[in-house]
XYZ file of C-alpha atoms in Angstrom:
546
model
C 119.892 117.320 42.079
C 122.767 118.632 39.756
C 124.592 116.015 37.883
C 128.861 115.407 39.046
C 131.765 114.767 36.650
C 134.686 113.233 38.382
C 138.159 113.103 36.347
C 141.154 112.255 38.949
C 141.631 115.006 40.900
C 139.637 117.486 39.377
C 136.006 118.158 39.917
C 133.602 120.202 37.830
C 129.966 121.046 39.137
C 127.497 120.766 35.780
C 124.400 122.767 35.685
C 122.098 123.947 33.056
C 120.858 127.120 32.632
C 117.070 126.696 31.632
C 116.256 129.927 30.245
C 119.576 130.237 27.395
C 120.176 126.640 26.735
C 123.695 127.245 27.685
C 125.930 124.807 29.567
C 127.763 126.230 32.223
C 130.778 124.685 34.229
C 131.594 126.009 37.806
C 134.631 124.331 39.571
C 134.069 123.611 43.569
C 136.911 122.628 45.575
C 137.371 119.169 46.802
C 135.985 119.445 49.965
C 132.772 120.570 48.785
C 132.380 117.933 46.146
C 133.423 115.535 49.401
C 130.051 117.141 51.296
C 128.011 116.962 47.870
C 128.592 112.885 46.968
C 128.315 112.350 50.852
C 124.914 113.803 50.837
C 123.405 112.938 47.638
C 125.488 109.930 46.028
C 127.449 108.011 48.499
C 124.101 106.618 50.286
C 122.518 104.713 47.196
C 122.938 101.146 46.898
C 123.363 101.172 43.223
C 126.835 102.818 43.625
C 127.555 99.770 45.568
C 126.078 97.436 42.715
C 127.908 99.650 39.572
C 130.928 99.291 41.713
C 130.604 95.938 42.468
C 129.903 95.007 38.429
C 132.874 96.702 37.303
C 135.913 95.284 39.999
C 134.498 91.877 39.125
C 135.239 92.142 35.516
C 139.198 91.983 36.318
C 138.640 88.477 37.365
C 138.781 87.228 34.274
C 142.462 88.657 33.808
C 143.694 87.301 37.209
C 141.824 83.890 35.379
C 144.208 84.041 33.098
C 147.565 84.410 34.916
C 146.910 81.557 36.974
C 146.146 79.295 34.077
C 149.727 80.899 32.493
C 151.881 81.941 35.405
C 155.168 81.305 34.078
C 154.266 82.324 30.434
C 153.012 86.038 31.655
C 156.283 86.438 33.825
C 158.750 85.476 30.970
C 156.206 87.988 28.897
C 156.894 90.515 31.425
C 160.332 90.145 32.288
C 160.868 90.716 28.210
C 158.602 93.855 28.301
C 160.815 95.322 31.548
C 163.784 94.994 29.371
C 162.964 96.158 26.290
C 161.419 99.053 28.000
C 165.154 100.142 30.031
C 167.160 99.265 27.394
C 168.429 102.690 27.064
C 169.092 103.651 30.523
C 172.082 103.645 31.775
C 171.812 100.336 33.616
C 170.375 98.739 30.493
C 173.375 99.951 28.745
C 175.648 98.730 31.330
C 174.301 94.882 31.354
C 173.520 95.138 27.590
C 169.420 94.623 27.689
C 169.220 94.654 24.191
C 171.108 91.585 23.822
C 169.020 89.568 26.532
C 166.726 87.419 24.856
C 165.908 84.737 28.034
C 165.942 84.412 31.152
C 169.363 82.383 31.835
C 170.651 85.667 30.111
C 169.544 88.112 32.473
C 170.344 85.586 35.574
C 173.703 84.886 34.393
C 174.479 88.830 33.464
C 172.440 90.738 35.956
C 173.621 90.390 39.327
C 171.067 90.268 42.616
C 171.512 93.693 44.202
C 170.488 94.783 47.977
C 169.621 98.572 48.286
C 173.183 99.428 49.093
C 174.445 98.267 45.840
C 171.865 100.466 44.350
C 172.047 103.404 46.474
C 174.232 105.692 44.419
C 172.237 105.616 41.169
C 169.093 106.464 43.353
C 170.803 109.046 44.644
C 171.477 110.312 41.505
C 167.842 109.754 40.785
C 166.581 112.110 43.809
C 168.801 114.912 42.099
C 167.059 114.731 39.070
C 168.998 112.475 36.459
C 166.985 111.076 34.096
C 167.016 107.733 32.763
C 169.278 106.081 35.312
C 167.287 102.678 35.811
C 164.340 103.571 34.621
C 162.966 105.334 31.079
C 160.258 107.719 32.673
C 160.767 109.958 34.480
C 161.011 109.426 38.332
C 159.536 111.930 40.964
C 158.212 109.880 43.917
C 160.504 108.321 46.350
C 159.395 105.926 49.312
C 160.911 106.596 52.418
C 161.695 104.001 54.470
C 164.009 102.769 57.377
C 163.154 99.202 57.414
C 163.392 97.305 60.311
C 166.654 96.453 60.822
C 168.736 99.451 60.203
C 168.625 103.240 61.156
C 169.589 104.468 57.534
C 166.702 105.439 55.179
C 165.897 103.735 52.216
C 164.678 105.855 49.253
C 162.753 103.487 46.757
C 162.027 104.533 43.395
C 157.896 104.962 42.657
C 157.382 105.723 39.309
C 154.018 106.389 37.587
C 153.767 102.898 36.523
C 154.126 101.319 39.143
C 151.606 103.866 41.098
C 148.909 102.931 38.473
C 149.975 98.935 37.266
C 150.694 97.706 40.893
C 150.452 100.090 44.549
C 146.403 100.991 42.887
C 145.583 98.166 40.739
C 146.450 96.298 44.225
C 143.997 97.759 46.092
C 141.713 97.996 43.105
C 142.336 93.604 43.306
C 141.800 93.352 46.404
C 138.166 94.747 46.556
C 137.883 92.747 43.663
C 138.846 89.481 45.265
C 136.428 90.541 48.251
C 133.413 91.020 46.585
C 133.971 88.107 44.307
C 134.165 85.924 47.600
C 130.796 87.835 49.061
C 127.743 88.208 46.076
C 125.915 90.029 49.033
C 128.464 92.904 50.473
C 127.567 96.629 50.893
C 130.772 97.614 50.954
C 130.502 101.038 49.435
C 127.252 101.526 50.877
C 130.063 103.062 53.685
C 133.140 104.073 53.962
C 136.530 102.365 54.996
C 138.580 103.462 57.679
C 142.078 103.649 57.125
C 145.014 104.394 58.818
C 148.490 104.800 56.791
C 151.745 106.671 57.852
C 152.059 109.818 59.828
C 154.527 112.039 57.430
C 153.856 114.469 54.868
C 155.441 114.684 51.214
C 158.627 116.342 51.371
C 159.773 118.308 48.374
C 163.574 117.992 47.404
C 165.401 118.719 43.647
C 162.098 118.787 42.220
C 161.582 114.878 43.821
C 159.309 114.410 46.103
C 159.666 111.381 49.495
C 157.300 110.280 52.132
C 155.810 107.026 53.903
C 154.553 105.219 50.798
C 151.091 105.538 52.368
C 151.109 109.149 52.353
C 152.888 108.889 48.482
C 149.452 106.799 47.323
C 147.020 109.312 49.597
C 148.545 112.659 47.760
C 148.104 111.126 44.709
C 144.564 109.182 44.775
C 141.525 109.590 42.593
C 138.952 111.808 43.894
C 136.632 109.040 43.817
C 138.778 107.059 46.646
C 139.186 110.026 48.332
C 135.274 110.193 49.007
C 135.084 106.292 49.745
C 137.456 106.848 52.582
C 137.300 107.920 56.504
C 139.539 110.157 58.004
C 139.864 112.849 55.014
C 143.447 113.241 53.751
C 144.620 116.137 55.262
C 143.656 113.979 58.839
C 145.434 110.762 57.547
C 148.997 112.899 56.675
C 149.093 114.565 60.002
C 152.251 113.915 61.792
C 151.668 114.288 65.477
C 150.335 110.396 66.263
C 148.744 111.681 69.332
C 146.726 114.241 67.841
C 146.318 112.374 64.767
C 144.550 109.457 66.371
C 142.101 112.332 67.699
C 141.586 113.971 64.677
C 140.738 110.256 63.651
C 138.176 109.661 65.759
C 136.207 112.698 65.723
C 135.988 112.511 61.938
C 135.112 108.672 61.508
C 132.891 107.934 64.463
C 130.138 110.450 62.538
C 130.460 108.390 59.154
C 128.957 105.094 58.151
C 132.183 102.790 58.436
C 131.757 99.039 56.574
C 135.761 98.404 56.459
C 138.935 99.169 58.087
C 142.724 99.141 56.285
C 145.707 99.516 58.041
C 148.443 97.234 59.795
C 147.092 95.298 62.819
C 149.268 96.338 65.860
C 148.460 100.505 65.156
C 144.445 99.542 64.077
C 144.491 97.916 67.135
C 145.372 100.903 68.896
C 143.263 102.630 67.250
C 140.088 101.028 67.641
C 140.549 100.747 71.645
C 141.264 104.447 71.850
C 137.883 104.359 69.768
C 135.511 102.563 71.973
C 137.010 103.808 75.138
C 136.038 106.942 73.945
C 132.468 106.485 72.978
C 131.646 104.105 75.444
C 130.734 101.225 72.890
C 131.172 97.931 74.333
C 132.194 96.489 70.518
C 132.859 97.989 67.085
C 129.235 97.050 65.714
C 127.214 99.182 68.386
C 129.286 102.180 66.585
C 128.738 101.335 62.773
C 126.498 97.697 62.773
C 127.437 97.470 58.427
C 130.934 96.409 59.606
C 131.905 94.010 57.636
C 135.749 93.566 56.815
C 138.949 94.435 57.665
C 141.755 94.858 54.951
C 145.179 94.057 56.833
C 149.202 93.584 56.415
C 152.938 94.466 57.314
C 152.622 92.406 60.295
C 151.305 88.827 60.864
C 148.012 88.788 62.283
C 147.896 85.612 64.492
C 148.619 87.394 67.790
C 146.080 90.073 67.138
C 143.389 88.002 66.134
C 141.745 86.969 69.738
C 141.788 90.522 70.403
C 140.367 91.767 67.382
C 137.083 89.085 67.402
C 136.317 90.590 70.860
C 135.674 93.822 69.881
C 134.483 92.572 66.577
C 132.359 89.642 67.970
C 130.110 89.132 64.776
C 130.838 85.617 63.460
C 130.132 86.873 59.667
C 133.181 89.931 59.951
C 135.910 89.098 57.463
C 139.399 89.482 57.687
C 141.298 90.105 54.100
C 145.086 90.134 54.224
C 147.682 91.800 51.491
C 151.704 91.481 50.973
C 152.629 95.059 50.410
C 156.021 97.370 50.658
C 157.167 100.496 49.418
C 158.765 98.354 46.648
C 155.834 96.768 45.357
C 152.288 95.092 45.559
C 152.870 91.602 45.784
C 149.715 89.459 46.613
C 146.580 89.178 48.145
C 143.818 86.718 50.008
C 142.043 85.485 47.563
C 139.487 82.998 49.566
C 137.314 83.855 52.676
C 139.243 82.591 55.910
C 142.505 82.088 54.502
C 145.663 82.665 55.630
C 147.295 82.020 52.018
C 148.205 85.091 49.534
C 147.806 84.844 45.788
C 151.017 85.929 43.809
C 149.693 88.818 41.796
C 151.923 88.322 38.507
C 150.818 91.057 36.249
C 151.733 94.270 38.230
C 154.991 94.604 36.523
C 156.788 92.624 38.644
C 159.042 89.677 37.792
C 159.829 87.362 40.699
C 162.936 85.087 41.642
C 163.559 83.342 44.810
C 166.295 81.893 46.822
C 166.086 79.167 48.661
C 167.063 80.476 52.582
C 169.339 76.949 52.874
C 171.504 78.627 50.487
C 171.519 82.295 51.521
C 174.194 84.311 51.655
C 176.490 81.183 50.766
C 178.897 80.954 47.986
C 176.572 77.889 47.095
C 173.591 80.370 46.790
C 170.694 79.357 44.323
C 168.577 81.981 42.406
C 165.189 79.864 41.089
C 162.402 81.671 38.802
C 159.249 80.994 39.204
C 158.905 77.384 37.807
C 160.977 75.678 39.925
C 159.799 76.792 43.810
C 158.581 73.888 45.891
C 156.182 73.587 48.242
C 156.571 74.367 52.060
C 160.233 75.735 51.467
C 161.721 78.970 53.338
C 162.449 81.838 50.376
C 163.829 85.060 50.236
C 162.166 87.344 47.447
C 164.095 88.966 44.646
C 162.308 91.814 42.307
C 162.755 92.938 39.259
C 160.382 95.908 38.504
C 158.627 98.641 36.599
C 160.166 100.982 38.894
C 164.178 100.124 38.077
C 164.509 97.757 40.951
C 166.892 94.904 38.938
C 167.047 91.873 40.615
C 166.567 93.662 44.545
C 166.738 91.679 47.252
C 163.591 93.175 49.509
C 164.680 91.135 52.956
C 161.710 89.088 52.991
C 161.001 85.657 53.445
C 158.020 83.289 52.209
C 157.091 79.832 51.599
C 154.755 78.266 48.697
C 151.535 76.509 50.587
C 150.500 75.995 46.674
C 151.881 76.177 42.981
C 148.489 75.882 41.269
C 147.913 78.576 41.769
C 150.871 80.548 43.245
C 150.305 81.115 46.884
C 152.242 81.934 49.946
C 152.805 83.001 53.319
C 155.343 85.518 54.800
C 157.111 83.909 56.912
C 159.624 86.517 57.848
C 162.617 88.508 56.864
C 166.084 87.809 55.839
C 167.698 89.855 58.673
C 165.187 89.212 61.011
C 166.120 85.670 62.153
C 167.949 83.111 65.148
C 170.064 80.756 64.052
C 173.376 81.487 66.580
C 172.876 78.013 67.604
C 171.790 76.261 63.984
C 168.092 76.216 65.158
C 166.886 78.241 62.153
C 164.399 80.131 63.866
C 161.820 82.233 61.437
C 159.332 85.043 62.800
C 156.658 82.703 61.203
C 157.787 80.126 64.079
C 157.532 82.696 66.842
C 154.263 84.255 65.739
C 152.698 80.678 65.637
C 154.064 80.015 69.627
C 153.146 83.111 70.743
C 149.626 82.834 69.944
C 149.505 78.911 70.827
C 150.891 80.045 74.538
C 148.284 83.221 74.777
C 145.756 81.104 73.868
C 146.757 77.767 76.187
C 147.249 80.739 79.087
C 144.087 83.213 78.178
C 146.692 85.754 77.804
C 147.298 88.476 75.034
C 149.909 89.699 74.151
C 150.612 93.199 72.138
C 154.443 93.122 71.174
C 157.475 91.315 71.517
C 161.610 90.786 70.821
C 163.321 87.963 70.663
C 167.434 87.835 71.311
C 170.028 85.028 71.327
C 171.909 84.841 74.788
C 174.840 83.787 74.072
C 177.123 80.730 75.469
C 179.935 82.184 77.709
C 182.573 79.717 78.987
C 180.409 76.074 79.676
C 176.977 77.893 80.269
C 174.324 77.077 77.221
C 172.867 79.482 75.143
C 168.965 80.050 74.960
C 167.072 82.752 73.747
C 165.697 85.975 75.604
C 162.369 87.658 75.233
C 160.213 90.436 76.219
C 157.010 90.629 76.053
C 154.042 93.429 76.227
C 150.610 91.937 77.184
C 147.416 93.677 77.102
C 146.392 90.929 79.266
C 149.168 89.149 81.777
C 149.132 85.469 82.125
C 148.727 84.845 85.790
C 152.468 82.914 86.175
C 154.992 84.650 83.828
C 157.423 81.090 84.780
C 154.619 78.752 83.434
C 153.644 81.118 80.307
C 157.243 80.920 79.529
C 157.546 76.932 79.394
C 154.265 76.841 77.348
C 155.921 79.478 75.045
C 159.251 77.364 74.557
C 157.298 73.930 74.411
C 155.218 75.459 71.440
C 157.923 76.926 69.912
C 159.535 73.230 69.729
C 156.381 72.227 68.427
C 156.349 74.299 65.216
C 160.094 74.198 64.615
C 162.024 70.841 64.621
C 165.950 72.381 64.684
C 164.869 74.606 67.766
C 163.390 71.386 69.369
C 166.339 69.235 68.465
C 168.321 71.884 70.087
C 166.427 71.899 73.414
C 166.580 68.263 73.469
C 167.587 67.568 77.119
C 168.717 70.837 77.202
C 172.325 69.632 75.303
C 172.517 72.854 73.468
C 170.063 75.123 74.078
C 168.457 75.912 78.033
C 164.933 77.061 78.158
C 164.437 80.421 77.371
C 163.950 83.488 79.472
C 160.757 86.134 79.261
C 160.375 89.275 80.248
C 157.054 91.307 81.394
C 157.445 94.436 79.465
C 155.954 97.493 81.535
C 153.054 98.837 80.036
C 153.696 101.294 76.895
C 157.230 99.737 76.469
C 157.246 98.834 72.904
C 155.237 102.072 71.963
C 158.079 104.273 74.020
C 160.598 102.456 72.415
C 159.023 103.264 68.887
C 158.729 106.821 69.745
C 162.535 107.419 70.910
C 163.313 106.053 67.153
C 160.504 108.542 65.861
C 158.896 105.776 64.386
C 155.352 106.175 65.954
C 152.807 105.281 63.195
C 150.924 102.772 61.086
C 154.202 101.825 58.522
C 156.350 101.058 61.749
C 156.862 97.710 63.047
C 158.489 96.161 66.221
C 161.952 94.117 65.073
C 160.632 90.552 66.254
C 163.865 88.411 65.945
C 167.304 89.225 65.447
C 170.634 87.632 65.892
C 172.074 90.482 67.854
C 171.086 91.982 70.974
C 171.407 95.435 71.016
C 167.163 95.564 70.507
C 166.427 94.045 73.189
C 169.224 95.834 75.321
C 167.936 98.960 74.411
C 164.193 97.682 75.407
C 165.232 96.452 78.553
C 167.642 99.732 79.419
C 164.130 101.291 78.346
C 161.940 99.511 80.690
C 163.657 100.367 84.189
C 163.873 104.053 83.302
């Protein structure tokens, strides 16, 4: 066997040449490397063991933020500011002259993407050193959730390497901290990311974030991986999932990565098509699934039936094309480490005050448990004080950990009752479950009050399995939904503001037509659960009689 030398993205065969002594070096193209390690390297268990030996050693540095979590974030926040001193928004807010934190809060103001829109615009034409010193070439591309406009978020090297990879590097890490006896690289993970290419525009370059970190990964994570890049950018979803399945159904698959509702899809498409009556029949050294961007709670019946082994494990990260934020860090959890050191600095305001002229913006130190949270970022990309729409609450402070619990703009509270996607998720599954029902997507609305009539809230649901009385489901729905949120309950109360709500059966394929008349079919798109307006849901329900 000839020996491999693997640096990034470029591969050099070695080989001696017996007779002359002389070294020669003959370059093979990716793909062949990909068939070499696949037959001769990717099969021994020490690969898994070296592997193993040297993710574990950045435990001690995760150690070490959780002992100091406030110290390394007021470390880091100095280090982001020293480093954009010179751009034009460090000049603008005077960097240089920030020496604490009450500084930059006081001087800096909290910014949503609109407010920074125009210097990344100048960014994508090539400007240099607008927010940030190095140069910028990679620009997420997303829509969000709630609006049709795109969003172009800045992805500079740093944050490529220091947060969107060391992430995923963490997250193995975490895993096989947690499990002394996995074989995890004894296979290969499946993954499913977005469905766009790189585009190429002024010399900048925007995609899906997914298909940002799949152009530019390592070689070596290129050959731990199942469906090959080229597969994994394709942007028909149809064919896509196709090209999926012929490729990964051949290798040796021990993990899956991708968002739950799309996986999902994914994975029935899979065993309908071999005939497999679960996952393990297919590739039996199954033994985790890496998942996020959507909660997981009304997946989860459905996922331990086609994954019916009791030892599977289910890993969960908080990522977005802004940043890497945390990550499981115990077996059957459903709480997320903070990650502090990915150049990140973190603020939070408390959702009571939101949007108020009373509105509160805490560091770090002074979070309490069990509160609602939207997330502000301050990173190594330029993102100064950025509002990201999310929401989460602190289920510990030694260490950090949290729990999405939803999104700023994706929210009821018409009618004061404070209703969180966190709330809804949690009913949902509680009604499936009560019911033996299971659900694959759903929108909630506010119906508004009109004259004397009450308001209440509409929604539509998609089941993969009906509950046999839709009326019934629907009371067990709003009776758990009062049971996990006390200002929706002490609306209900006798019905004085609130009437029951109303459900809809969505026809079969609803959600997924729905997705694909926005041309948002794909693993980074997501179903808008809640929102305060209607015009969702009216467009679903004009949808569903057509």
């Amino acid at each position: 066997m000839k020996n491999f030398y693997i640096f990034g993205k470029n591969t050099e065969l070695w080989s001696k040449q017996q007779r002359s002594g002389a070294k020669r070096y003959q370059s093979i193209s990716p793909t062949s490397c990909r068939q070499l390690l696949n037959q001769y390297i990717m099969p021994f268990p020490w690969i898994n063991s070296i592997a193993s030996w040297v993710l574990k050693q950045r435990i001690h540095q995760i150690e070490l933020f959780i002992k100091y979590p406030h110290e390394v974030q007021q470390d880091l926040l100095s280090k982001l500011l020293h480093r954009a001193e010179s751009t034009d928004f460090g000049k603008k807010y005077d960097f240089k002259s920030i020496v604490n934190y009450e500084t930059f809060a006081q001087r800096v103001p909290v910014s949503s993407y609109e407010d920074l829109e125009p210097l990344i615009a100048d960014m994508r034409k090539g400007a240099p050193n607008v927010l940030w010193p190095s140069p910028i070439k990679w620009f997420a591309k997303s829509s969000g959730t709630t609006q049709a406009k795109s969003k172009f978020i800045p992805v500079s090297e740093e944050a490529l390497e220091n947060c969107h990879y060391k992430g995923s590097k963490d997250l193995l890490c975490m895993y096989l901290n947690n499990n002394e006896n996995s074989k995890l690289f004894v296979g290969k993970s499946l993954r499913l990311g977005g469905s766009k290419q790189v585009y190429e525009e002024n010399k900048t370059f925007f995609g899906d974030l997914s298909a940002i970190l799949i152009d530019n990964l390592p070689l070596w994570a290129e050959f731990s991986s199942t469906p090959s890049s080229k597969v994994s950018l394709m942007n028909e979803w149809e064919a896509k999932l196709t090209a999926i399945i012929q490729e990964s159904q051949l290798e040796n698959v021990t993990s899956f990565a991708g968002v739950p509702s799309w996986m999902l899809v994914l994975l029935q498409r899979i065993l309908a098509e071999t005939g497999r009556q679960d996952l393990f029949e297919l590739w039996p050294e199954l033994e985790v699934y890496f998942h996020g961007g959507v909660s997981f709670e009304p997946y989860r019946d459905q996922y331990q039936k086609i994954l019916p082994r009791s030892s599977f494990q289910y890993y969960e990260i908080y990522n977005a094309s802004e940043g890497f934020f945390a990550i499981q860090d115990l077996n059957d959890s459903q709480d997320l480490l903070l990650m502090l050191d990915y150049g990140i600095f973190y603020e939070f305001i408390p959702m009571d005050t939101f949007g108020t002229l009373n509105q509160l913006v805490l560091p770090l130190d002074l979070v309490e448990l069990d509160k609602q949270y939207a997330v502000v970022i301050t990173t190594n990309s330029g993102l100064w004080r950025y509002l990201i729409g999310d929401t989460v609450r602190f289920t510990s402070l030694s260490p950090h950990r949290i729990r999405v619990s939803g999104r700023t703009k994706q929210y009821i509270n018409v009618f004061g009752e404070e209703v969180m996607v966190e709330n809804t998720e949690k009913a949902l599954a509680k009604a499936c479950q009560q019911t033996g029902s299971e659900a694959i997507d759903y929108t909630v609305a506010p119906i508004f009050m009109e004259g004397k009539s009450k308001g209440a809230h509409e929604w539509i649901i998609e089941f993969r399995k009906a509950p046999d009385n839709l009326a019934h489901f629907g009371q067990l729905l709003d009776e758990a939904l009062q049971s996990v949120n006390s200002d929706y309950e002490a609306k209900r109360y006798n019905s004085m503001t609130l009437n029951p709500l109303r459900i809809h059966q969505a026809r079969p394929n609803l959600f997924y037509d729905w997705l694909k008349a926005q041309d948002k079919l794909g693993g980074q798109h997501k179903i808008p659960r809640l929102s305060n307006k209607r015009h969702y849901l009216e467009q679903l329900l004009q949808l569903q009689h057509q």
